[in-house]
Short mmCIF file of C-alpha atoms in Angstrom, two decimals:
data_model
loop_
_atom_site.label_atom_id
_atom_site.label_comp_id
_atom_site.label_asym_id
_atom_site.label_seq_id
_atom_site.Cartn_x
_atom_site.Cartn_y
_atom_site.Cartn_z
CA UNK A 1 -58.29 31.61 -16.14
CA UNK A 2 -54.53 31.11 -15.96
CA UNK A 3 -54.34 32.16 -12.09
CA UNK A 4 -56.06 28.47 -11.58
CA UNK A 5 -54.10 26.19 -14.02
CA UNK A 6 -52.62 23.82 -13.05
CA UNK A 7 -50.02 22.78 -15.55
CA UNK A 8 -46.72 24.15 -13.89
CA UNK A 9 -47.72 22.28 -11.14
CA UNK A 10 -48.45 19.42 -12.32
CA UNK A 11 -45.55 18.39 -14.96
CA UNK A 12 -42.50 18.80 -12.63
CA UNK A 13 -44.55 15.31 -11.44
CA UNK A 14 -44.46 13.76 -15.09
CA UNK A 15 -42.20 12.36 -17.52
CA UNK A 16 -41.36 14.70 -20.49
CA UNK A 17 -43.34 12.58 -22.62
CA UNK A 18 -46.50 12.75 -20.69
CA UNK A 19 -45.99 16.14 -20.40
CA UNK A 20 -46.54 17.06 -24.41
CA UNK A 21 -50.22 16.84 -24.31
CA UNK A 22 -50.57 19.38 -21.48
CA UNK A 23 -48.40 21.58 -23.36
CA UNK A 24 -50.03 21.09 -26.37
CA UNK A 25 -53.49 21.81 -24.55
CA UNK A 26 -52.19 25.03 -23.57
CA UNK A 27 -51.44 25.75 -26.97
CA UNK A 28 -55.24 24.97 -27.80
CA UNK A 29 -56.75 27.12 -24.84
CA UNK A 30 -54.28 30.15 -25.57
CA UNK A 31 -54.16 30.86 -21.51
CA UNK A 32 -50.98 31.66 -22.30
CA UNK A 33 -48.34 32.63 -24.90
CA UNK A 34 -48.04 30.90 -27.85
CA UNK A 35 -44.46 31.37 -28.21
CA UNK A 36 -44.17 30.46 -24.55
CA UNK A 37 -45.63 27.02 -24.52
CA UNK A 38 -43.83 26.19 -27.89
CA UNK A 39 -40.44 27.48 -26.44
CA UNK A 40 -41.30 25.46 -23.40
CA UNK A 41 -42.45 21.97 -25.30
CA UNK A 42 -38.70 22.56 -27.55
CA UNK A 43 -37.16 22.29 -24.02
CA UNK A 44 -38.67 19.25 -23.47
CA UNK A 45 -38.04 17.71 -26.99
CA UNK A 46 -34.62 18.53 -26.91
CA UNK A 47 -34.23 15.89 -24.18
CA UNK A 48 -35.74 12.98 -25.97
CA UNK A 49 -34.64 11.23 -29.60
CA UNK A 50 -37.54 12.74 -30.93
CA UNK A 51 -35.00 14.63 -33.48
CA UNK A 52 -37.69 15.82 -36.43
CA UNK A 53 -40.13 17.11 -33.38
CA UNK A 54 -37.85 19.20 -31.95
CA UNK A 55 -36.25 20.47 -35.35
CA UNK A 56 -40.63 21.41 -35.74
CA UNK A 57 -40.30 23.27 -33.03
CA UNK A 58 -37.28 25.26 -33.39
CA UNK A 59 -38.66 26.31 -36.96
CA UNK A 60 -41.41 27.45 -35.40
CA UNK A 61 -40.02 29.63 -32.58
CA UNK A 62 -36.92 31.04 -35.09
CA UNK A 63 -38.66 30.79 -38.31
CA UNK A 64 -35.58 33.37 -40.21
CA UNK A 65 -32.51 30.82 -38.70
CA UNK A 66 -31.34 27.78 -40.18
CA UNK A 67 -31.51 24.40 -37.98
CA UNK A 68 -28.59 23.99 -36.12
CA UNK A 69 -26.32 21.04 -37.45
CA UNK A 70 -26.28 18.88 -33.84
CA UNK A 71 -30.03 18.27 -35.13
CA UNK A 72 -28.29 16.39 -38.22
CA UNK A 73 -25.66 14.36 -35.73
CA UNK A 74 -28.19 13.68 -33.00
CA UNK A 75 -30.62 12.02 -35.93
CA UNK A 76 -27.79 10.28 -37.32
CA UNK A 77 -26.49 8.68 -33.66
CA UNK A 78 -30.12 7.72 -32.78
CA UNK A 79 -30.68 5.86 -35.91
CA UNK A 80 -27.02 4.16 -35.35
CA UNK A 81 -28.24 3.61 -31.79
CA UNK A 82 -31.26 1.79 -32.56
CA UNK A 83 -30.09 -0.06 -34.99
CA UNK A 84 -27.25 -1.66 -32.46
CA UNK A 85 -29.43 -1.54 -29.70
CA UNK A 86 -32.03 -3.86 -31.86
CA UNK A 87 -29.31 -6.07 -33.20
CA UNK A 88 -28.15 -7.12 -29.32
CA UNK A 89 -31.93 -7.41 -28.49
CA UNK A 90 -32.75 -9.51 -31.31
CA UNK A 91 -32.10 -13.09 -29.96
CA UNK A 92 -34.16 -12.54 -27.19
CA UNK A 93 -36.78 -11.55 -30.02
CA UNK A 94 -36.69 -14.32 -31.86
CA UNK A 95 -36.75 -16.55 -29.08
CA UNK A 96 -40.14 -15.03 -27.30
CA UNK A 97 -41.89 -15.26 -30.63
CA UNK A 98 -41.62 -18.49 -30.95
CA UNK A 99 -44.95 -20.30 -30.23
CA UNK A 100 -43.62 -23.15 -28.37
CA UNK A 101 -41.08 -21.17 -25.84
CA UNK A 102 -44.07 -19.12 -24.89
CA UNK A 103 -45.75 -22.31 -23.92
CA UNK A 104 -42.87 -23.59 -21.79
CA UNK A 105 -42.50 -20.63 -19.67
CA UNK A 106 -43.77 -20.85 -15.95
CA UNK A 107 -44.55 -18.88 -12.70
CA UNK A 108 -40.79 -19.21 -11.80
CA UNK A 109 -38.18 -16.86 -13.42
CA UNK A 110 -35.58 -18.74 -12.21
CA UNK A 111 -36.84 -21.95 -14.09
CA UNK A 112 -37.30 -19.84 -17.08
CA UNK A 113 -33.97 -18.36 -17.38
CA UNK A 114 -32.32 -22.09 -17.27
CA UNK A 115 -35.05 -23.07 -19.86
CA UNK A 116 -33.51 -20.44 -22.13
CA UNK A 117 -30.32 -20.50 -21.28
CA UNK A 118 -29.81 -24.53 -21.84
CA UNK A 119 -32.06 -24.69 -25.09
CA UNK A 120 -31.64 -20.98 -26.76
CA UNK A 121 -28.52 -19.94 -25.13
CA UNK A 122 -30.12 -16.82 -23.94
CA UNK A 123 -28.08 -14.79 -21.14
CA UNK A 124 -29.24 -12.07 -18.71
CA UNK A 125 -27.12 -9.58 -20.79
CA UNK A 126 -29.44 -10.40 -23.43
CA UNK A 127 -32.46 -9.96 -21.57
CA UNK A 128 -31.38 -6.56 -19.98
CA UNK A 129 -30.64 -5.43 -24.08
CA UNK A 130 -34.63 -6.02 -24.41
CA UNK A 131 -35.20 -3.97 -21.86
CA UNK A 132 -32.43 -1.23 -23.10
CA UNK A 133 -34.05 -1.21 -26.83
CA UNK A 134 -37.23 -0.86 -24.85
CA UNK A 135 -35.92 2.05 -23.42
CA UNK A 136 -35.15 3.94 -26.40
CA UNK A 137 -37.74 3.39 -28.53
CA UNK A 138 -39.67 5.03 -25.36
CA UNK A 139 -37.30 8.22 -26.43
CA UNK A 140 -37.42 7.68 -29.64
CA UNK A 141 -41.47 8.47 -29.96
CA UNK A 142 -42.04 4.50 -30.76
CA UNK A 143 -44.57 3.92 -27.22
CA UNK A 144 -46.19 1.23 -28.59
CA UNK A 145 -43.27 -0.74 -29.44
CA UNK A 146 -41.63 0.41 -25.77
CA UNK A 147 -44.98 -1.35 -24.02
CA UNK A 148 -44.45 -4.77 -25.92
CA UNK A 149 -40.67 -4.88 -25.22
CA UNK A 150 -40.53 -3.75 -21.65
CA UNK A 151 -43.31 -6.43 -21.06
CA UNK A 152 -41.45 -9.19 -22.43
CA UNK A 153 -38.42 -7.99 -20.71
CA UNK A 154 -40.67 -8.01 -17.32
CA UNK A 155 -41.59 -11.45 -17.61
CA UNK A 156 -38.05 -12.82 -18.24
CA UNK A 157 -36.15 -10.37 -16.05
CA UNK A 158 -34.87 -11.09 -12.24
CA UNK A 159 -33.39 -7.73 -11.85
CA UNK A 160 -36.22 -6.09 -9.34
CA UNK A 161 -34.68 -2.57 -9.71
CA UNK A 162 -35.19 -2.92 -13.59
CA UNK A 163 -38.40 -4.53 -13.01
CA UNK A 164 -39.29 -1.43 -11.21
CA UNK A 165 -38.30 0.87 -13.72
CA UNK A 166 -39.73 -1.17 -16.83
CA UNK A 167 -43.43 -0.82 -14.82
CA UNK A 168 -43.44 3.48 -14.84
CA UNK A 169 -42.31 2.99 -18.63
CA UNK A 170 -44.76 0.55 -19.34
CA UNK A 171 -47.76 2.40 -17.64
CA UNK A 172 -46.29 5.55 -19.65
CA UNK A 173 -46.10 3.94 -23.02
CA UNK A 174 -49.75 2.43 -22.40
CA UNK A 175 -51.49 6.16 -21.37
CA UNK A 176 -49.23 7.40 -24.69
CA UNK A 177 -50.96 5.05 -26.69
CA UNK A 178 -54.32 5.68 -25.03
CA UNK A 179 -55.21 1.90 -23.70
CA UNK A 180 -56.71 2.47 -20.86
CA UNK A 181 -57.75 -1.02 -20.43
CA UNK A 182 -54.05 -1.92 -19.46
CA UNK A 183 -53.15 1.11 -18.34
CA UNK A 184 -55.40 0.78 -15.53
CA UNK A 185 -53.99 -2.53 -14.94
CA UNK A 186 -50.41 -1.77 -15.01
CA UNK A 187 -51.67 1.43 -12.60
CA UNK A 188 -52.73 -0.88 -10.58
CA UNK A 189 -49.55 -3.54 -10.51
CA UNK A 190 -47.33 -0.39 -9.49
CA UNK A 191 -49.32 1.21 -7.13
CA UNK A 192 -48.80 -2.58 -5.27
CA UNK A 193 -45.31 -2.69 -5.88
CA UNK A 194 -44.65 0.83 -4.67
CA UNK A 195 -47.18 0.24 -1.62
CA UNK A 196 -44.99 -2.82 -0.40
CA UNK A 197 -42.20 -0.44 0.32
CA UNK A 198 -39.39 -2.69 -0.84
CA UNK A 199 -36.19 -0.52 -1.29
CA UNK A 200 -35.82 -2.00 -5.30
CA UNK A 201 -39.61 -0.51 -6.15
CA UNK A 202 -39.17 2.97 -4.48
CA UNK A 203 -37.60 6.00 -6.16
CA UNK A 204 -34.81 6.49 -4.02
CA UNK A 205 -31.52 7.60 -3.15
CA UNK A 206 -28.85 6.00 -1.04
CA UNK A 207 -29.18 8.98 1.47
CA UNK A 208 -33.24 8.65 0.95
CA UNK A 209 -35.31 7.09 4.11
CA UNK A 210 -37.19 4.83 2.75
CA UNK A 211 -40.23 6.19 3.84
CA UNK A 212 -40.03 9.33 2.36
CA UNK A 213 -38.88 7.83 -0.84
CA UNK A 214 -42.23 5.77 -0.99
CA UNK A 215 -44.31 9.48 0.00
CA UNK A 216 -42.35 10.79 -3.56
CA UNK A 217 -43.09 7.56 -5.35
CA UNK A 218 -46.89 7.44 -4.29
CA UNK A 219 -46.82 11.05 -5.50
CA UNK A 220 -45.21 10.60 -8.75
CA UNK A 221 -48.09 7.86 -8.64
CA UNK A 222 -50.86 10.10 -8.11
CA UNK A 223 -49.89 12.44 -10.94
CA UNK A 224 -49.78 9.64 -13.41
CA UNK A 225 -52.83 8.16 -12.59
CA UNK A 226 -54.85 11.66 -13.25
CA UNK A 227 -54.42 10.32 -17.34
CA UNK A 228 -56.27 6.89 -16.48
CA UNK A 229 -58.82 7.92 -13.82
CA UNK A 230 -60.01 10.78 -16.66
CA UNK A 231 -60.19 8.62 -19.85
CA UNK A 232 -61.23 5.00 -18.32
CA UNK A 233 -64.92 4.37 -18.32
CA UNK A 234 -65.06 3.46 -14.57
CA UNK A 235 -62.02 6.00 -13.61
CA UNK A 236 -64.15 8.81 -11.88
CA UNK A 237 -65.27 5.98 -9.15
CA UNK A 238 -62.10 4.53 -8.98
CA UNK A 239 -60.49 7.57 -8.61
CA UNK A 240 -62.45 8.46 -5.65
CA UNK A 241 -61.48 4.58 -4.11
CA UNK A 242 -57.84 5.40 -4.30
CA UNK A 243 -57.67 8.87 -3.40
CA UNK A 244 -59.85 8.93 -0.51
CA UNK A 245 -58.00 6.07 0.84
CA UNK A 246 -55.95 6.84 4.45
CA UNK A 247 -52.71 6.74 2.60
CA UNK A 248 -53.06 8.19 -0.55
CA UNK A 249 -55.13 11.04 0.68
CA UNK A 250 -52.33 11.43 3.47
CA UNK A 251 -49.98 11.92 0.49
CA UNK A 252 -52.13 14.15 -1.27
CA UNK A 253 -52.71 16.64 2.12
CA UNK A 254 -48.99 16.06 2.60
CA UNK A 255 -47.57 16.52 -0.89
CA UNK A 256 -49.98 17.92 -3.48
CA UNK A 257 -52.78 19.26 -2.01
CA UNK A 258 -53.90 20.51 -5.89
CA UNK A 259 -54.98 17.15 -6.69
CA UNK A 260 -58.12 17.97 -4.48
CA UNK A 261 -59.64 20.13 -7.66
CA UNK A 262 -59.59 16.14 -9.57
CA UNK A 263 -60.79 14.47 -5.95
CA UNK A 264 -63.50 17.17 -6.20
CA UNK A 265 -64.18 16.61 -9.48
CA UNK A 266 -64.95 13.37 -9.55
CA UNK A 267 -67.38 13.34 -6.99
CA UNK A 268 -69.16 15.59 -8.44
CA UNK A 269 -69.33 13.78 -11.29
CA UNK A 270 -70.33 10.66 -9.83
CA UNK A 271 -72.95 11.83 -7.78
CA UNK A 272 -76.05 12.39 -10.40
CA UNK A 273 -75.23 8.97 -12.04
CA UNK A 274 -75.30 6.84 -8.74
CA UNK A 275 -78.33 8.85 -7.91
CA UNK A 276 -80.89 5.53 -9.02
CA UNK A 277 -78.94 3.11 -7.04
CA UNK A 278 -79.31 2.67 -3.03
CA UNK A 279 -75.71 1.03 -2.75
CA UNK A 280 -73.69 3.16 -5.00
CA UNK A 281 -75.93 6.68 -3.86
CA UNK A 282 -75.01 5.95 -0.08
CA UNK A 283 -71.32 5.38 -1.56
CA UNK A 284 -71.12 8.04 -3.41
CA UNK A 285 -72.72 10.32 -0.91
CA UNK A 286 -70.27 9.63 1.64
CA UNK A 287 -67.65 10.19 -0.49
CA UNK A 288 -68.94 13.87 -0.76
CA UNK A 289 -69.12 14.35 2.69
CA UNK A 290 -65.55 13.22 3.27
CA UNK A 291 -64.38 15.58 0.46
CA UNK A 292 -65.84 18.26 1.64
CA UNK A 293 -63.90 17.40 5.14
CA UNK A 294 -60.70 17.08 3.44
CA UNK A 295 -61.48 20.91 1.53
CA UNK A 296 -61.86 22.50 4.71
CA UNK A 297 -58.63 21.12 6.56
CA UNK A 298 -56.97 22.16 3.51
CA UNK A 299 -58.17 25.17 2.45
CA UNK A 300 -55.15 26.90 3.95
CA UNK A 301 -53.16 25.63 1.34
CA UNK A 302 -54.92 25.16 -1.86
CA UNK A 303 -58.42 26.23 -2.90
CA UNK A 304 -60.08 27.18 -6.10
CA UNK A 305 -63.68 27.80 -7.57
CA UNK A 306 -64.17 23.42 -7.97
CA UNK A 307 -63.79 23.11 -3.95
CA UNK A 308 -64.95 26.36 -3.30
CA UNK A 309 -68.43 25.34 -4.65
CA UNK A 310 -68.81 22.49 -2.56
CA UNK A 311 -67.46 24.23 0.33
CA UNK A 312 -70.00 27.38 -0.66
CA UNK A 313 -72.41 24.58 -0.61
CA UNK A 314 -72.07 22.25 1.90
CA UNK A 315 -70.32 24.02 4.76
CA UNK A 316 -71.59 27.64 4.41
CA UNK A 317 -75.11 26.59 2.72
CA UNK A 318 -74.74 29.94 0.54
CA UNK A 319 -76.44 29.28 -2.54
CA UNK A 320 -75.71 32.80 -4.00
CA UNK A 321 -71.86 32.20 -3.39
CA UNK A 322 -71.91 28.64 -4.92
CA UNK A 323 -73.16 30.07 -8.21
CA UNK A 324 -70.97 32.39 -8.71
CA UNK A 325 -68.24 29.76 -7.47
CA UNK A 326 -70.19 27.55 -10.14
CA UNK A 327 -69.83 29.60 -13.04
CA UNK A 328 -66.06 30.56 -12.23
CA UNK A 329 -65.61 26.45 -12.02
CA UNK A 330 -67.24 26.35 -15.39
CA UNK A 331 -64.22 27.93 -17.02
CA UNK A 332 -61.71 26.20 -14.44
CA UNK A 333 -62.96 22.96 -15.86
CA UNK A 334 -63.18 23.70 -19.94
CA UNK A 335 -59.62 24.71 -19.73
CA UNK A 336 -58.14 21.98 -17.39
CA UNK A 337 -56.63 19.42 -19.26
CA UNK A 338 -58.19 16.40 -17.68
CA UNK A 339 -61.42 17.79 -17.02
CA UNK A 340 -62.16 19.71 -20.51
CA UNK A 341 -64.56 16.66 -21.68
CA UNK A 342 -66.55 16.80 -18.69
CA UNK A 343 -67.37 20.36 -18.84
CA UNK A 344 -71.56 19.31 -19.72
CA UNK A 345 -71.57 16.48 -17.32
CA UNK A 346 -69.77 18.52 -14.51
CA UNK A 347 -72.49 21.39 -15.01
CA UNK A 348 -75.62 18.95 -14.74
CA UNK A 349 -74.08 17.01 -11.94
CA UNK A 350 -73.17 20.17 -10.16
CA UNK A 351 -76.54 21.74 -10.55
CA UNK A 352 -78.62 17.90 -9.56
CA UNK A 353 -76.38 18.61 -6.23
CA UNK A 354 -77.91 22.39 -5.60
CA UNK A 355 -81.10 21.47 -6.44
CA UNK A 356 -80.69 18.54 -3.77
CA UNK A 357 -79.55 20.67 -0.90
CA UNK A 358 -82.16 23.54 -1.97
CA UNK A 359 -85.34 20.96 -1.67
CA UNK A 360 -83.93 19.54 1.42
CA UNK A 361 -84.55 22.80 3.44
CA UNK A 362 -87.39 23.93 1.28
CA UNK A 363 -90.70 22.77 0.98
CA UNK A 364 -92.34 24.61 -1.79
CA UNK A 365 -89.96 25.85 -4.15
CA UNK A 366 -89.93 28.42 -7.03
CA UNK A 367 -89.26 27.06 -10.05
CA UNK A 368 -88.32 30.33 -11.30
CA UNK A 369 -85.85 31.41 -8.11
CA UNK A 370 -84.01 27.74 -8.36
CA UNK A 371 -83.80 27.90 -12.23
CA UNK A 372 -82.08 31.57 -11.18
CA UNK A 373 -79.77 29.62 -8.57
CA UNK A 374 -78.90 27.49 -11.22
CA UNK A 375 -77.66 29.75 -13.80
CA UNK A 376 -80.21 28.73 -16.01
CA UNK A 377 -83.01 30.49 -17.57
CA UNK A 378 -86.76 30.07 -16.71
CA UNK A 379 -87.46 27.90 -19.57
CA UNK A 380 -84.20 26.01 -19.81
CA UNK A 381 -84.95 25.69 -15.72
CA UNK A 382 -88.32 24.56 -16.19
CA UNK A 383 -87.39 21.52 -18.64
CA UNK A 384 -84.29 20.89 -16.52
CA UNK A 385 -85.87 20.58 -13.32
CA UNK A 386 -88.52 18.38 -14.75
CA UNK A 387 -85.82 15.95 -16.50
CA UNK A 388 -83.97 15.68 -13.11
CA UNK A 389 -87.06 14.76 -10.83
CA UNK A 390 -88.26 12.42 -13.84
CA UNK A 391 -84.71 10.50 -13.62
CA UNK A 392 -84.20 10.26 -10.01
CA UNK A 393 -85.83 9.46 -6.75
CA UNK A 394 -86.70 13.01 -5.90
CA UNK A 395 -89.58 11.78 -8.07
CA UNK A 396 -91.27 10.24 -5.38
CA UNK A 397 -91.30 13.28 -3.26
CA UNK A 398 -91.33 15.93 -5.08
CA UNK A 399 -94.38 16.94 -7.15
CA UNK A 400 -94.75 20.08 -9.81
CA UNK A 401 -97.37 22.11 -9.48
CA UNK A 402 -97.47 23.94 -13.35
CA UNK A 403 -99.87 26.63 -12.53
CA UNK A 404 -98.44 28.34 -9.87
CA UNK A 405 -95.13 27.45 -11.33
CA UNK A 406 -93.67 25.93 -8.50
CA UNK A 407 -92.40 22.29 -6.58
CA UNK A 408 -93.83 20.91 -3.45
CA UNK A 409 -91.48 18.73 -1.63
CA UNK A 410 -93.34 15.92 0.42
CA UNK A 411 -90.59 13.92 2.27
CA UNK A 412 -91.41 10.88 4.38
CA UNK A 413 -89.55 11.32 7.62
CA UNK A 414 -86.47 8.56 8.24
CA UNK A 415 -86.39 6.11 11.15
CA UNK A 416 -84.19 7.28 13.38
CA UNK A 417 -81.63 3.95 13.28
CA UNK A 418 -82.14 5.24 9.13
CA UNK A 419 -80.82 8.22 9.76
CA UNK A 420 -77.47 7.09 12.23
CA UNK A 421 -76.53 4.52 9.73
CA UNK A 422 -76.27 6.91 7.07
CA UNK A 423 -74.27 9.24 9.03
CA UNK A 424 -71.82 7.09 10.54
CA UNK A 425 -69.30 5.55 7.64
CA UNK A 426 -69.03 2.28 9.42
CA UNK A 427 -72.69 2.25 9.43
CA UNK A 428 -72.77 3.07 5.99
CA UNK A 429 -70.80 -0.10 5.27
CA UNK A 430 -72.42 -2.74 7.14
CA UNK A 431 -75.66 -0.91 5.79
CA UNK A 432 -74.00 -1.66 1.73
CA UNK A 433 -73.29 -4.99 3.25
CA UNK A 434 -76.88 -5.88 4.16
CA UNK A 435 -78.07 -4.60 0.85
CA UNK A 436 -75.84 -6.39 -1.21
CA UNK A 437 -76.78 -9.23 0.65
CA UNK A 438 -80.60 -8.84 0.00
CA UNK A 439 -80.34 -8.09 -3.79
CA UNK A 440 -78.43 -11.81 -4.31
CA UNK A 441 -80.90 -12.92 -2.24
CA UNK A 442 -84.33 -11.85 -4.44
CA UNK A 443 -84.15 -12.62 -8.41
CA UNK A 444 -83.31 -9.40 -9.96
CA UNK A 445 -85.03 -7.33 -12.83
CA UNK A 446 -81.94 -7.57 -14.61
CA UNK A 447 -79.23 -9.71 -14.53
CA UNK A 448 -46.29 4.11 -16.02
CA UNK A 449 -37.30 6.47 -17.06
CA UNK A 450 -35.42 8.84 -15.64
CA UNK A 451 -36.58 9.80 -12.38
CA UNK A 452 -34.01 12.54 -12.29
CA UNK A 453 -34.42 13.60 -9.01
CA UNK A 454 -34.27 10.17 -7.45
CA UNK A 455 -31.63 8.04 -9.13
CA UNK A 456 -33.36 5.11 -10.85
CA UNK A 457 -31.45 4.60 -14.00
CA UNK A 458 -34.01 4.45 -16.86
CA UNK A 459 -37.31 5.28 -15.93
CA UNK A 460 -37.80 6.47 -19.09
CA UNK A 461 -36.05 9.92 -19.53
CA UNK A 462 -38.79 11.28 -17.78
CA UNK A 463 -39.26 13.88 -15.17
CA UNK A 464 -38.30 17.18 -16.39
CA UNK A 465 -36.87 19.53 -14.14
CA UNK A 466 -38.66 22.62 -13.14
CA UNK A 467 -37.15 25.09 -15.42
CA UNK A 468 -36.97 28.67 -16.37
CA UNK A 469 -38.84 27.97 -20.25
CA UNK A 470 -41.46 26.33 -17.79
CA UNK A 471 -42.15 28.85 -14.93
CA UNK A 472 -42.50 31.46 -17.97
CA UNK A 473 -45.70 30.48 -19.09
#
C-alpha cells in the first residue's frame, strides 16, 4: 500500500546512512519502482566516500555507459584522505591503548588533558584529529571503527559543540552496526543532553531561538530512535515511556504527527504480553487509553488503518469497521520498515484486544461470530480463542461451553474505589505504587554529521535534503 508508507516522510529526518536500509526495504517490498529507489539510494551514495557503492549503483541504473572517471579521483582522494587523516590521529591512538594511561584517566577532562599533555605531549589539535578520522570513516562505510573513535574522542574532548556532534554519530554508527545494547544507551545520553537545552547540544543556527532549535533536535531524536525502540528487546515499552511523555508527545503532535502509526504500534504490541501481570496490565492499559486520546485530537492531520483500528475500536465500538481497518493494517505493517517483523505478533495482539472489548459488553458469545470478527476461520477461531483464555486472566471469567459452541462471560463486579483508581492516571500510579510495595513485601514465586539544515559542522554527513530522486518514488 504505497498511499500509507512512510519512507518519504521519514528520511528527510535521517542521516543518509540510516537512510540505506529503508531504501533498500523498498527495494524488497517493490511498492515502488525499482529503478526509482535505486536512482534514489545513488543520490544518496554519491554524498558519502562510499566510492565502490555508488559506482554499484550507477551500473545498475545505466548498465550500457561506462563509469564516469570522478568515481576513479574521488576513490583515489578518499584513500589519500584517510590515510593523512589516520596518520595525525595516530598519537592520540597509541596513547589511549596503552593500558596504564587508561588507568590514570579521571572524572575531570581538564585533569586529563594536563595528564597527557605533560607525559605524552598530546594537544587538543590532536584530539579533535580523532574525532575528524572518526568522522570519515563514518563516510567512508567503516561504522564500527567511527563508534570506537568518536568514543575515545568523547572522553578526552572539552569542545561541547564537538561533543554534541560526536553523540548523533556515535548513536548512528551503533544502530549501523546493530548494537542495540549501546545504542539504547547512547539514545538515552543524547536525548539528556538535547533535553537540557544548552545552546552547544541543540541543532541550531545563530538566527535559531533556542527553543525551536531543541523542538527540531527532539525531532531529529524521535526519528532516530524508531531503529532502537524496534530492534531492542524492551524497546516497544520503552518506546511508549518516551513518547507518551508531555514533551515528546508535544513534539510529535507539533512536528510529526506520523510517528503516531509506531506510538500505536507499540501498544498494541505490548498489550497481550503484559496481559498476566497486574502492574504492567494497568500500565499498559493506560497507555492505550491515552493513545487513543492523542488519535482523536490528531486525526485531522494524520491517520491511517494502525490508528484507525483502535479508533474503530475504542471510540466508535464498531467491530465491523475495525476488521476491515485490521486487515488493511495487516499490509500497512508487513511493508513498514520497522514494523515488518511484528506482522504475527501485531495480528494476535490486535485480535486479544477485540476479543477483550467484545466479552466486555457481551455475555454469551458466539464462538463462531467472534472467530468471524476476527478474520479468522471457525476452526482456526476455535483453537485461538481457547489459547487466549488459557494464557490470560479472562480464564477466570470466561468459561467455553463446546456443545453449543459458544463462551459465557461471568465477571465479578469491581468495587467502586476499584473502578475510580483505574480510571484516573494518578490513581493508577499510586495504585502501581501500592502493588509494588506488597509484592517486596510477600516472598515471591520467583525471584546517533551534517545536520545540513541546522549548521553543526560534522554530524556525520547526514541529513539528506528532500530531493526530486526522493519525492519520485
Amino acid at each position: 500500500m504505497a498511499e500509507h508508507d512512510l519512507t518519504k516522510t521519514i528520511i528527510p529526518y535521517l542521516d543518509r546512512h540510516l537512510a540505506f536500509p529503508l531504501l533498500a526495504h523498498l527495494v524488497e517490498t517493490q511498492l515502488f519502482p525499482v529503478e526509482q529507489v535505486q536512482a534514489a539510494q545513488y543520490e544518496l551514495a554519491k554524498g558519502t566516500n562510499m566510492v565502490d557503492y555508488a559506482v554499484n549503483l550507477f551500473e545498475q541504473l545505466y548498465p550500457d555507459q561506462e563509469v564516469p572517471e570522478e568515481f576513479s579521483r574521488k576513490r583515489e582522494t578518499a584513500v589519500s584522505t584517510n590515510e593523512r587523516l589516520q596518520q595525525e590521529a595516530q598519537a592520540v591512538l597509541d596513547v589511549i591503548e596503552n593500558p596504564g594511561v587508561a588507568q590514570a584517566l579521571r572524572q575531570d577532562k581538564n585533569q586529563n588533558l594536563t595528564f597527557l599533555k605533560d607525559n605524552y605531549n598530546v594537544t587538543l589539535e590532536q584530539i579533535n584529529a580523532l574525532y575528524n578520522f572518526g568522522q570519515f570513516q563514518y563516510t567512508y562505510g567503516n561504522y564500527s571503527g567511527a563508534a570506537d573513535y568518536l568514543y575515545h574522542f568523547r572522553v578526552l574532548s572539552t569542545d561541547s559543540e564537538l561533543n554534541t556532534s560526536a553523540h548523533w554519530g556515535k548513536l548512528a554508527s551503533d544502530i549501523l552496526t546493530g548494537k542495540w545494547d549501546t545504542a539504547l544507551e547512547e539514545l538515552n545520553t543524547l536525548r539528556d543532553v538535547v533535553d537540557s537545552r544548552s545552546p552547544s547540544s541543540l541543532l541550531t543556527t545563530p538566527t535559531e531561538p533556542a527553543a525551536l532549535a531543541q523542538l527540531h533536535s527532539r525531532t531529529w531524536l524521535v526519528h532516530w530512535s524508531l531503529f532502537v525502540y524496534f530492534n531492542h528487546p524492551q524497546g516497544r515499552t520503552l518506546l511508549l515511556e518516551t513518547f507518551l511523555s508531555p514533551t515528546y508527545l508535544n513534539t510529535i503532535q507539533t512536528s510529526c504527527p506520523w510517528i503516531l502509526r509506531y506510538i500505536t504500534a507499540a501498544a498494541i504490541l505490548s498489550r497481550k504480553s503484559a496481559a498476566g501481570g497486574n502492574n504492567s496490565s494497568s500500565r499498559v492499559r493506560y497507555s492505550i487509553r491515552e493513545v487513543v486520546k492523542v488519535i482523536q485530537m490528531e486525526e485531522y492531520q494524520y491517520q491511517d488503518p494502525v490508528t484507525s483500528f483502535l479508533k474503530e475500536l475504542y471510540v466508535e465500538f464498531d467491530f465491523e469497521a475495525a476488521q476491515r481497518q485490521l486487515s488493511l493494517a495487516e499490509r500497512v505493517v508487513t511493508d513498514d520498515f520497522f514494523l515488518g517483523e511484528f506482522r504475527d505478533e501485531f495480528l494476535d495482539n490486535a485480535r486479544y484486544l477485540i476479543s477483550e472489548a467484545y466479552c466486555r459488553i457481551h455475555q454469551r458469545i458466539d464462538i463462531g461470530d467472534l472467530s468471524e470478527r476476527l478474520n479468522l476461520s471457525r476452526d482456526e477461531g476455535e483453537k485461538w480463542i481457547v489459547n487466549l483464555i488459557r494464557e490470560t486472566r479472562m480464564g477466570a471469567e470466561a468459561k467455553i461451553d463446546l456443545e453449543k459452541n459458544v463462551i459465557e462471560i461471568h465477571r465479578t463486579a469491581l468495587p467502586v474505589y476499584q473502578t475510580v483508581i483505574e480510571k484516573t492516571p494518578l490513581g493508577a500510579g499510586m495504585l502501581h505504587s501500592q502493588q509494588a510495595v506488597q509484592s517486596q513485601s510477600q516472598p515471591s514465586i520467583s525471584r546517533w554529521g551534517e545536520i545540513i539544515s541546522y549548521s553543526v559542522v560534522f554530524v556525520m554527513d547526514y541529513h539528506p535534503r528532500p530531493s526530486s530522486n526522493l519525492c519520485c518514488l
